[in-house]
Coordinates of C-alpha atoms and ligand atoms in Angstrom, one line a residue:
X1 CA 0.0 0.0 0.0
X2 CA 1.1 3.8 -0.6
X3 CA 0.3 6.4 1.6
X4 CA 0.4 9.8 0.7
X5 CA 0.0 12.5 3.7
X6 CA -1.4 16.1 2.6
X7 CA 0.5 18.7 5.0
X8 CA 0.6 21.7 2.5
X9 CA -1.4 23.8 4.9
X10 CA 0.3 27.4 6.5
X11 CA -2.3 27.1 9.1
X12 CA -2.9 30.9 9.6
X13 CA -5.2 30.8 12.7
X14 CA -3.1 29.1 14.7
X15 CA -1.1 32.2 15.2
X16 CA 1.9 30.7 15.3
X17 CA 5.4 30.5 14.0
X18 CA 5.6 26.7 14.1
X19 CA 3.6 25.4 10.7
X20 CA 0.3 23.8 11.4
X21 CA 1.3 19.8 10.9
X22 CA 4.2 20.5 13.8
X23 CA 1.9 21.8 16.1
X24 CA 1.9 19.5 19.3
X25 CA -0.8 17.1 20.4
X26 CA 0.6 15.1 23.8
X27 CA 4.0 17.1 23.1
X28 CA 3.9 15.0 19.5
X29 CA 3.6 16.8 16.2
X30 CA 0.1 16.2 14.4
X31 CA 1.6 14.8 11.7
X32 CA 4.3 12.6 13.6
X33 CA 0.7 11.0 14.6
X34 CA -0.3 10.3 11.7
X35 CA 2.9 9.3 10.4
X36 CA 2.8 6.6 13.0
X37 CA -0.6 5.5 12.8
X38 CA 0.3 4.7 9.3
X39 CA 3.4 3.1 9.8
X40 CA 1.9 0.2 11.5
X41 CA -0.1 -0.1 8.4
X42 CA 1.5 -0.4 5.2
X43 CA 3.8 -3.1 4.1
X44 CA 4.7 -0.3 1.8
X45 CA 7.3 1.6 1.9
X46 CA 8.1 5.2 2.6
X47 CA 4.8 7.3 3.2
X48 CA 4.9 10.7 1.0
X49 CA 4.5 13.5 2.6
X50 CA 2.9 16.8 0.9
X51 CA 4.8 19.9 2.2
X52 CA 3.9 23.6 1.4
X53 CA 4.0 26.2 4.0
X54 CA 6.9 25.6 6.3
X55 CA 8.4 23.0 4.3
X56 CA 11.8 23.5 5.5
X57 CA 10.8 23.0 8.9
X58 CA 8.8 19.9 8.6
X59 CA 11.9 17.8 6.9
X60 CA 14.1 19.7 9.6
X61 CA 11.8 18.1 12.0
X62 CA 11.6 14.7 10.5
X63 CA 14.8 14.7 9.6
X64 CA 16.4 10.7 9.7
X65 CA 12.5 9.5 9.2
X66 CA 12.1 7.7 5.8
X67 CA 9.5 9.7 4.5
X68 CA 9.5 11.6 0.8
X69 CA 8.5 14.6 0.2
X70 CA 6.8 16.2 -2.5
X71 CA 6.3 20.0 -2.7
X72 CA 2.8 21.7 -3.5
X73 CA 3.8 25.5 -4.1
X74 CA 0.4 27.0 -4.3
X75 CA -2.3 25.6 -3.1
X76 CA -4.8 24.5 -5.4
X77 CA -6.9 22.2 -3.6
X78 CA -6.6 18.4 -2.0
X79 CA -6.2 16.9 -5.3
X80 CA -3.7 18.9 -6.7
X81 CA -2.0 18.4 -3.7
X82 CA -2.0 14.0 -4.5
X83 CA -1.0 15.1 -8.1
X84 CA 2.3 16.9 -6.4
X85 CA 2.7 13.0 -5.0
X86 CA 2.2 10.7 -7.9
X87 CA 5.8 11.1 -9.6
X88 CA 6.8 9.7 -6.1
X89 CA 5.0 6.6 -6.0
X90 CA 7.0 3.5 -6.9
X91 CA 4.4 1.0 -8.0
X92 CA 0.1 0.3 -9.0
X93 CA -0.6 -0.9 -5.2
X94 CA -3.7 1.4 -3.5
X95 CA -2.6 4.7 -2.6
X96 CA -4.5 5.8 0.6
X97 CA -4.8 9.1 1.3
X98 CA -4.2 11.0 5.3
X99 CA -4.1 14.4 6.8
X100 CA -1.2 16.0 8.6
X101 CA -3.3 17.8 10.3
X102 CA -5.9 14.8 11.6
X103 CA -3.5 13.1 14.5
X104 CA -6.1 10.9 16.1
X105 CA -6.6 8.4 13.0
X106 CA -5.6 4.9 14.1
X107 CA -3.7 2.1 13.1
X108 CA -6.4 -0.1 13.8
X109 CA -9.0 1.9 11.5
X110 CA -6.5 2.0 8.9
X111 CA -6.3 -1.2 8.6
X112 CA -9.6 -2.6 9.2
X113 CA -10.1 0.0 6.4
X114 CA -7.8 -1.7 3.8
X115 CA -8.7 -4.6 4.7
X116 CA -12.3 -3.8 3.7
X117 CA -11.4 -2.0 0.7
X118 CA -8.5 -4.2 -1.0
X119 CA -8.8 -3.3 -4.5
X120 CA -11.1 -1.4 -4.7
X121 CA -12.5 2.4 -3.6
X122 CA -12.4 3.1 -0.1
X123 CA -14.4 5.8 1.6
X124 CA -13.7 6.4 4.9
X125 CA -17.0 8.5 6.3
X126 CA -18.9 9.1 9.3
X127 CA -22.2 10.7 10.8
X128 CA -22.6 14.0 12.1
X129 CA -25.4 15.6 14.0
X130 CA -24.2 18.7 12.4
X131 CA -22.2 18.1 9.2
X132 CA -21.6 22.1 8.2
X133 CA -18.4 22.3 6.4
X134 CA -17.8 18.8 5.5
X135 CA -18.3 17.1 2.1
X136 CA -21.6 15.3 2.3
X137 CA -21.9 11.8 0.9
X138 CA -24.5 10.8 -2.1
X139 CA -26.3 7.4 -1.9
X140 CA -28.2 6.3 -4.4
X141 CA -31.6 4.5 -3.6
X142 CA -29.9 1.2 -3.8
X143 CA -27.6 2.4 -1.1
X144 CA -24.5 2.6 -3.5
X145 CA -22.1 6.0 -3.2
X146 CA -22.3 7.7 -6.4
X147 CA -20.2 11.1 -4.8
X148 CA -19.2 13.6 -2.5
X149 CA -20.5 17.2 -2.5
X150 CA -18.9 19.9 -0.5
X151 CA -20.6 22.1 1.6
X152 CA -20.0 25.1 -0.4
X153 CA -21.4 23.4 -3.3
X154 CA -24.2 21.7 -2.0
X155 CA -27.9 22.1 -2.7
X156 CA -30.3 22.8 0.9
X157 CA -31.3 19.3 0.8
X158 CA -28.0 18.0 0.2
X159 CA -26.6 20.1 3.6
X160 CA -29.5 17.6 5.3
X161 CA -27.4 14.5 5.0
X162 CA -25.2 13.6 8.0
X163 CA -23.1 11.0 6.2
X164 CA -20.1 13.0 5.9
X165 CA -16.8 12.5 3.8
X166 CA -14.0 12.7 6.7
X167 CA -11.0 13.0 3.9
X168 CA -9.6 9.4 4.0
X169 CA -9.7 7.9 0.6
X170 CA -8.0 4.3 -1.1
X171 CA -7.9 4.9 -4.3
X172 CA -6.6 1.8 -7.1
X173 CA -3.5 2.5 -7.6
X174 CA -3.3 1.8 -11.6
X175 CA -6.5 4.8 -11.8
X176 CA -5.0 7.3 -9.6
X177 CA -3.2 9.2 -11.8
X178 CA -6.0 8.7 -14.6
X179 CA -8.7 10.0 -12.3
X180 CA -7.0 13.1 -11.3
X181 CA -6.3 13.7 -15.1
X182 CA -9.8 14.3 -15.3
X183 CA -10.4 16.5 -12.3
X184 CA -11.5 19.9 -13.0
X185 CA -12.0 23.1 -11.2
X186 CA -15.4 24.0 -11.9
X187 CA -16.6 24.6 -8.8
X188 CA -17.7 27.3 -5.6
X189 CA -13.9 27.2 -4.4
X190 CA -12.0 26.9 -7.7
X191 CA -9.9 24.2 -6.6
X192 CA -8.9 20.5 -7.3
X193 CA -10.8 18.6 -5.2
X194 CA -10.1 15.1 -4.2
X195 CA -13.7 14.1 -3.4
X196 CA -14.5 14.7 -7.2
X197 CA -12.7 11.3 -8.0
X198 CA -15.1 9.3 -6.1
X199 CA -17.9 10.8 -8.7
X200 CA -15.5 9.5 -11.7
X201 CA -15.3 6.2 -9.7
X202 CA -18.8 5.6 -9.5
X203 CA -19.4 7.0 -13.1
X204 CA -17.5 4.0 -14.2
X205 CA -19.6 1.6 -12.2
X206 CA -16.9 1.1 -9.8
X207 CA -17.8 -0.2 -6.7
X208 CA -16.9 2.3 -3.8
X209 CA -16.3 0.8 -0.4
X210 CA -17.6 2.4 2.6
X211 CA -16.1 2.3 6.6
X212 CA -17.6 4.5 9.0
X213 CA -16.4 6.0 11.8
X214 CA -17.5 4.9 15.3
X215 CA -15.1 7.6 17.1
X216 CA -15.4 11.0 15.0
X217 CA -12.8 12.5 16.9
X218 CA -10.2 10.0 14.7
X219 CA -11.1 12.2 11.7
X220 CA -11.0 15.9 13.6
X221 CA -9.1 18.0 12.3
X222 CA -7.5 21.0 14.2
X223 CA -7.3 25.0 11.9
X224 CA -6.8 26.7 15.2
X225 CA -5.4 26.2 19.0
X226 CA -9.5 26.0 20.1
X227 CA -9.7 22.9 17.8
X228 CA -6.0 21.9 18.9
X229 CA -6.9 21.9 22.3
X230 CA -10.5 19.7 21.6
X231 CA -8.2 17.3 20.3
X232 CA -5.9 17.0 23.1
X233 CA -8.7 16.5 25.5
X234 CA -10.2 14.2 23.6
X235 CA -6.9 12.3 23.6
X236 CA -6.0 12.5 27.0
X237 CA -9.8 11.1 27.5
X238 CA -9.2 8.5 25.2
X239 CA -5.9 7.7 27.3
X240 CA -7.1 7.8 30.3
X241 CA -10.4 5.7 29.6
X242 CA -7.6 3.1 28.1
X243 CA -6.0 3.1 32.0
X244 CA -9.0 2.7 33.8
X245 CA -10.2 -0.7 31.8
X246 CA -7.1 -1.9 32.4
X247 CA -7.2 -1.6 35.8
X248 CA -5.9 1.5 37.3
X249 CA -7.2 3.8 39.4
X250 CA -7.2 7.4 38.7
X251 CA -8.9 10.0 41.3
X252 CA -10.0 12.4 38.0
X253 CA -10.3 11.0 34.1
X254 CA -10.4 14.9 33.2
X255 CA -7.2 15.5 35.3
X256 CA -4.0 13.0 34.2
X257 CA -1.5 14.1 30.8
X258 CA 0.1 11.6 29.2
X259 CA 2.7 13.0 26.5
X260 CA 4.6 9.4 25.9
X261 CA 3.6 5.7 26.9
X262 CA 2.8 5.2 30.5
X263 CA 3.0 1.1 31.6
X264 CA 1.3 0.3 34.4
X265 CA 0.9 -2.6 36.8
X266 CA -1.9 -3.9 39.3
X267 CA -3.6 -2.0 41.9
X268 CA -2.0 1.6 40.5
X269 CA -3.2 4.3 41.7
X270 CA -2.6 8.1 40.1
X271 CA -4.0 10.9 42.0
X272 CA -5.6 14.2 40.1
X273 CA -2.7 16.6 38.3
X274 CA -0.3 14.5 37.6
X275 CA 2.2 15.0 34.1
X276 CA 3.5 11.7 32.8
X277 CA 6.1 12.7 29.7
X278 CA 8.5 10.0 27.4
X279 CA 8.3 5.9 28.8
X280 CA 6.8 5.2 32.3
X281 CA 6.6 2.4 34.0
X282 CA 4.8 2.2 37.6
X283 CA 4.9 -1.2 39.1
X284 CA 2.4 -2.5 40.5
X285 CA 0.7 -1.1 43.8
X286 CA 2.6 2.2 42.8
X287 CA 0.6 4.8 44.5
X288 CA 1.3 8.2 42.7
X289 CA -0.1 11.5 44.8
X290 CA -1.4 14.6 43.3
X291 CA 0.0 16.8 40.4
X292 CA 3.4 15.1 39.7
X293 CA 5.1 15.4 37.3
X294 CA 7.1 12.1 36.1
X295 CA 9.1 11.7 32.9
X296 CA 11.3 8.8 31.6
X297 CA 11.2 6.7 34.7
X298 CA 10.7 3.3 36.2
X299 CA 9.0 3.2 39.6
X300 CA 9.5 -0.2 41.6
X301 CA 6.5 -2.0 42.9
X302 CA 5.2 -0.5 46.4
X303 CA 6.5 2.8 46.3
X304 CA 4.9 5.8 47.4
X305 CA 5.1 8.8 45.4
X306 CA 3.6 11.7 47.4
X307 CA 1.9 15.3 45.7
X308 CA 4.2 17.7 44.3
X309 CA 7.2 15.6 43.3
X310 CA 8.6 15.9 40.1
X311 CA 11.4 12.3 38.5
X312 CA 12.9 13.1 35.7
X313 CA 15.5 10.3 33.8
X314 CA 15.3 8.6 37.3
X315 CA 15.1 4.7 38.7
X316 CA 13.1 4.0 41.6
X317 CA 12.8 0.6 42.9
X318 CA 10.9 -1.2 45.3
X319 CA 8.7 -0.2 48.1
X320 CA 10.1 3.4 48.3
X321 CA 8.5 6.7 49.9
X322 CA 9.1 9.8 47.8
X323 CA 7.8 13.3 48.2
X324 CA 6.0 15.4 49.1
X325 CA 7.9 18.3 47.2
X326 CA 10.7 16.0 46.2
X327 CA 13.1 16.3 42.6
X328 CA 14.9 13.0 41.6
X329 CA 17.0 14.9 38.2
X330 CA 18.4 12.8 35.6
X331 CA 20.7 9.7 36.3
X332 CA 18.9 8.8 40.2
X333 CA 18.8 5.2 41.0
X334 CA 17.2 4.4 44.4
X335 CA 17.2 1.0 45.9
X336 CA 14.7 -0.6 47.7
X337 CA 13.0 1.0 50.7
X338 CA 14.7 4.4 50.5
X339 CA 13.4 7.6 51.8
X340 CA 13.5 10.9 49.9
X341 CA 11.6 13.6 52.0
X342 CA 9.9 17.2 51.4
X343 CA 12.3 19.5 49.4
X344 CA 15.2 17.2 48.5
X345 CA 17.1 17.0 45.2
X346 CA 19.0 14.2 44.0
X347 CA 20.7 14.3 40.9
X348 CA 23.5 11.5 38.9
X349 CA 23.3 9.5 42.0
X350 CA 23.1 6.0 43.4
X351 CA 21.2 5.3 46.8
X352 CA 21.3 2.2 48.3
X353 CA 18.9 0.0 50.0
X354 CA 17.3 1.5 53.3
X355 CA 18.9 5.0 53.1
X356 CA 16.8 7.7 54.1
X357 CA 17.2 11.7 53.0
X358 CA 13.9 13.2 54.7
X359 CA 14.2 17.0 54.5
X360 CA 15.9 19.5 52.7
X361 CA 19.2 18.1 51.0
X362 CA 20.9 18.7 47.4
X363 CA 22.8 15.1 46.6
X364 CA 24.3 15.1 43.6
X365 CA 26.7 13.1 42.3
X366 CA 27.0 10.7 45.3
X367 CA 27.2 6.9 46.1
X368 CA 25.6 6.6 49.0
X369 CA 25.6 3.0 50.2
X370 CA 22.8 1.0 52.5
X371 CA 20.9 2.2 55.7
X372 CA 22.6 5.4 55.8
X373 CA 20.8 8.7 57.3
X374 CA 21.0 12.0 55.7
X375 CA 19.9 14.6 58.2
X376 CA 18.0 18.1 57.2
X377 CA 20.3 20.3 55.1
X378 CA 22.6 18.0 54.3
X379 CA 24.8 19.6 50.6
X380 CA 26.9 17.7 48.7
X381 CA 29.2 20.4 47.3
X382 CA 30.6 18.7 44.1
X383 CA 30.9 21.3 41.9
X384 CA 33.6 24.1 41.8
X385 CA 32.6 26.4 39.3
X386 CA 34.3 24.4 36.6
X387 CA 34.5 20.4 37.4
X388 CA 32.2 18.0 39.5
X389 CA 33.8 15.7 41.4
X390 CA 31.6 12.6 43.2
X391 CA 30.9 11.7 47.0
X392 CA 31.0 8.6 48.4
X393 CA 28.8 7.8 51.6
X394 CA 29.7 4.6 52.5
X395 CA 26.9 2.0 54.5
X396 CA 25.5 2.6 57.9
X397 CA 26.7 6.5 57.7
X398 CA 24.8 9.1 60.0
X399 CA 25.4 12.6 57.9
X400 CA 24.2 14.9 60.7
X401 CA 21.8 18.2 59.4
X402 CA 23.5 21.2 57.8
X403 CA 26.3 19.1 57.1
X404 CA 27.8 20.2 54.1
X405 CA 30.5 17.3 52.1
X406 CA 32.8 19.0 49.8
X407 CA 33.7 16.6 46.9
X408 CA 36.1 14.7 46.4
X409 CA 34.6 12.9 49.5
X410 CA 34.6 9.9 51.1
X411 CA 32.7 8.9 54.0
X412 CA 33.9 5.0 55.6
X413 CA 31.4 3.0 56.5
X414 CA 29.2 3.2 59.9
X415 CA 30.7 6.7 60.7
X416 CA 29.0 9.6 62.3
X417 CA 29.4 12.9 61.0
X418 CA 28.2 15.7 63.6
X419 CA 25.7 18.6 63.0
X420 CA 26.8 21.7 61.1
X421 CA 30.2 19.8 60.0
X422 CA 31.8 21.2 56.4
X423 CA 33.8 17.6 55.5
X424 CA 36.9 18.4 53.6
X425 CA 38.7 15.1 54.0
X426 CA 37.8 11.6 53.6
X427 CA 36.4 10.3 56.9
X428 CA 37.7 6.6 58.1
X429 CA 35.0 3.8 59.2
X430 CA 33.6 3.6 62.4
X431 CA 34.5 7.3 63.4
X432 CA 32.8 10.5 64.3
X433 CA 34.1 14.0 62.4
X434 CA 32.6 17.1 64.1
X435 CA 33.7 20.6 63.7
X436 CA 32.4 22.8 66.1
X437 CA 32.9 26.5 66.8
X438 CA 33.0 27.2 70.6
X439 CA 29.8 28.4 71.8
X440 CA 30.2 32.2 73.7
X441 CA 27.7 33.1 76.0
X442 CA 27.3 36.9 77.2
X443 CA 25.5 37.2 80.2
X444 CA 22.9 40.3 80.5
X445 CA 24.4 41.0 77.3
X446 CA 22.3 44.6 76.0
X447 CA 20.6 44.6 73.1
X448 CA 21.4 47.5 70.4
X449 CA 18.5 50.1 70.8
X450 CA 17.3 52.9 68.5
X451 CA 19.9 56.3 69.0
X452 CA 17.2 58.8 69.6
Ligands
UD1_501 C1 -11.8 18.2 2.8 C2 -12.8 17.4 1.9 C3 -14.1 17.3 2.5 C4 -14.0 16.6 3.9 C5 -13.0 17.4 4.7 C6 -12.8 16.6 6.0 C7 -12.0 18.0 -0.3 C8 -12.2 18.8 -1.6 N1 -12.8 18.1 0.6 O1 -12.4 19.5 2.9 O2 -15.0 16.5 1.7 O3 -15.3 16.6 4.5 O4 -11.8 17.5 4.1 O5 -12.0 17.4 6.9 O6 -11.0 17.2 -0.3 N2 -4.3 20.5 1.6 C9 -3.1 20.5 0.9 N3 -3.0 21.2 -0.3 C10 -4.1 21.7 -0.8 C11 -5.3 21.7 -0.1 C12 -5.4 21.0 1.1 O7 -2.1 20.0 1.4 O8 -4.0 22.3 -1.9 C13 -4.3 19.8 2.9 C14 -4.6 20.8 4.0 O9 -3.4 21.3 4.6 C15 -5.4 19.9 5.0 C16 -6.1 18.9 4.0 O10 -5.4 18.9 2.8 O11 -4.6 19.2 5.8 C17 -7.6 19.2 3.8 O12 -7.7 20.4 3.2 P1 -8.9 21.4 3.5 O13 -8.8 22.6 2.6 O14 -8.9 21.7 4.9 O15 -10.1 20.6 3.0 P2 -11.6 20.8 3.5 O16 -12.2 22.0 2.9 O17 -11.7 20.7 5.0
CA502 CA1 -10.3 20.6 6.8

């Protein structure tokens, strides 16, 4: 099968520098959807793309994809646009026919759709309580298409009919190029339109092959960031709906994003808010508090994740508390059972089993072995304005609070370090390292007052 995608469009009202088939739907491109909803169907090879407005930027954008591209200066209507395809096409097989600007067609329809049309002409239409502004289908009294009208052509009793022409065609590969030979431009738009083919079709006594819709959102299209948005909702909807029959809970439908592929266990359960970006995996009986934020991670089965917290690039394993108000940056791995507490940053660091940083610490950089207690305000300082150099925290360590460990560092195992320390030096094992200022005490010591 060939596919050819028509992304020609400037897309005006979006108000926006970016050209219309780049514009984001779940942080993905509208027509990097579409490009991967047909990529699961076609044996074919290499999808062509129809570029206008913005072309540079779409190949910039896709650049490394196989696609082709084929350049529609001036646009002269949808099929003028396939004509800007045909030279591209490399052999008779059906040629169907998407929208870079309709992202939530799916694999599954496409190829139920091919399927149902094999040889043939394939209409790919649905019903609308209110049709205004799509091509309406004609049916003959035997049931049979015979064409499409568009709106701004159509008769008053034509505009009554709710079967609607969503864009999607198959069209016979060895007629394609015959059909839009004969494609004229005699009409209330003066353009090339596609839907005129299906008339010629019919005309010959071809049989055209119907699939409707179920979903209409799967042929929405989106001219403006009003429409843009209906479609991300209707996504995110669609995503969430997906979660809950397989299992998980989610407090609020209406209130998770998912901008990747989120993988979840059993007995998961996502609180309202919450942001999952790139591949997530929560294991099962992950329990995930409000309005997170979570990209690019794997949590381990039983872990906590409490409201606020935001795991980016980051490993969690098992049975873990994390958050409220907690940051695990890029390159984290926790072990099992570790605590990470309100307002504590870890970043490019291992934690091992057991080990508990509960309040306000930056860790970065560190290897911080088992059962070892980080107390409030604990910096690792492993950066000197030009290098980063690593600290190590061997097991069964007790880092007292505002404790600050200036990297290089090394920290032996079961060693105490004592409240308000600055640790220069490696520290054996089994020791404790204190630095203490003496303590002065003034007695009936005045208090500055106001000079009058
Ligand atoms: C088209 C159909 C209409 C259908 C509707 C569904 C035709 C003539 N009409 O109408 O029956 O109900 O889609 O949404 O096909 N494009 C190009 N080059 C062009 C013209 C269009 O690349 O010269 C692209 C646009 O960027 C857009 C798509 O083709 O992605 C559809 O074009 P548009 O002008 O929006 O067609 P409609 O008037 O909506
Ligand atoms: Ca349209």
């Amino acid at each position: 099968m060939n596919v050819i995608i028509l992304a020609a469009g400037k897309g005006k009202r979006m108000n926006s520098v970016l050209p219309k088939v780049l514009q984001k739907l779940a942080n993905k491109p509208m027509l990097e959807w579409v490009l991967d909803a047909a990529e699961g169907v076609s044996e074919a090879g290499e999808p062509v793309v129809v570029i206008g407005h913005g072309a540079e930027k779409v190949k910039e954008y896709f650049d490394g994809r196989p696609v082709k591209y084929a350049l529609q200066l001036e646009q002269k209507g949808t099929a003028h646009a396939v004509a800007q395809a045909l030279p591209l096409l490399e052999n008779k097989e059906p040629v169907l026919v998407l929208y870079g600007d309709g992202p939530l067609i799916t694999t599954e329809t496409l190829r139920n759709f091919a399927t149902l049309t094999g040889n043939e002409v394939g209409l790919l239409t649905m019903d609308l309580e209110n049709p205004t502004g799509y091509g309406r289908i004609l049916r003959n009294k035997a049931g049979d298409v015979v064409g499409i009208v568009e709106e701004k052509d159509a008769t008053d009793e034509q505009k009554t009919i709710k079967e609607v022409n969503t864009g999607i065609v198959i069209i016979p590969g060895d007629k394609l190029a015959e059909w839009l030979a004969k494609v004229g431009c005699n009409n209330a738009q003066g353009e090339y339109y596609l839907t005129d083919l299906i008339g010629l079709a019919a005309a010959e006594g071809q049989k055209i092959q119907t699939l409707k819709l179920d979903d209409h959102w799967e042929a929405e299209g989106a001219n403006d960031k009003s429409q843009l948005h209906n479609l991300e909702r209707a996504l995110q909807r669609k995503l969430a709906n997906r979660l809950l029959e397989q299992g998980v809970g989610l407090a609020d439908a209406e209130r998770i994003d998912i901008r990747g592929e989120l993988t979840c266990g059993k007995d998961v359960f996502i609180d309202v808010g919450c942001v999952f970006e790139g591949k997530v995996v929560l294991e099962d009986n992950v329990k995930i508090g409000p309005y997170c934020v979570i990209k690019e991670a794997v949590i381990g089965k039983d872990t906590t994740v409490e409201a606020f917290t935001h795991i980016d690039h980051a490993s969690v394993a098992t049975n873990n508390k994390i958050g409220p108000f907690a940051r695990l940056r890029p390159g984290t791995n926790l072990s099992d059972d570790v605590h990470i507490g309100n307002f504590v940053e870890i970043k490019k660091s291992n934690v091992g089993t057991g080990s508990k940083v509960n309040h306000l610490s930056y860790i970065g950089d560190t290897d911080m072995g088992s059962k070892v207690n980080i107390g409030a305000g604990t910096i690792t300082c492993n950066y000197d304005g030009v290098n980063k150099f690593r600290t190590v925290i061997e097991d069964d360590c007790f880092i007292g609070s505002d404790t600050q460990l200036v990297a290089p560092v090394r920290v032996g195992k079961h060693s105490t370090v004592g409240a308000g320390t600055t640790v220069t030096k490696d520290v054996p094992e089994d020791c404790l390292v204190v630095r203490r200022a003496k303590t002065i005490t003034i007695e009936g010591w005045p208090r500055p007052t106001k000079k009058s």
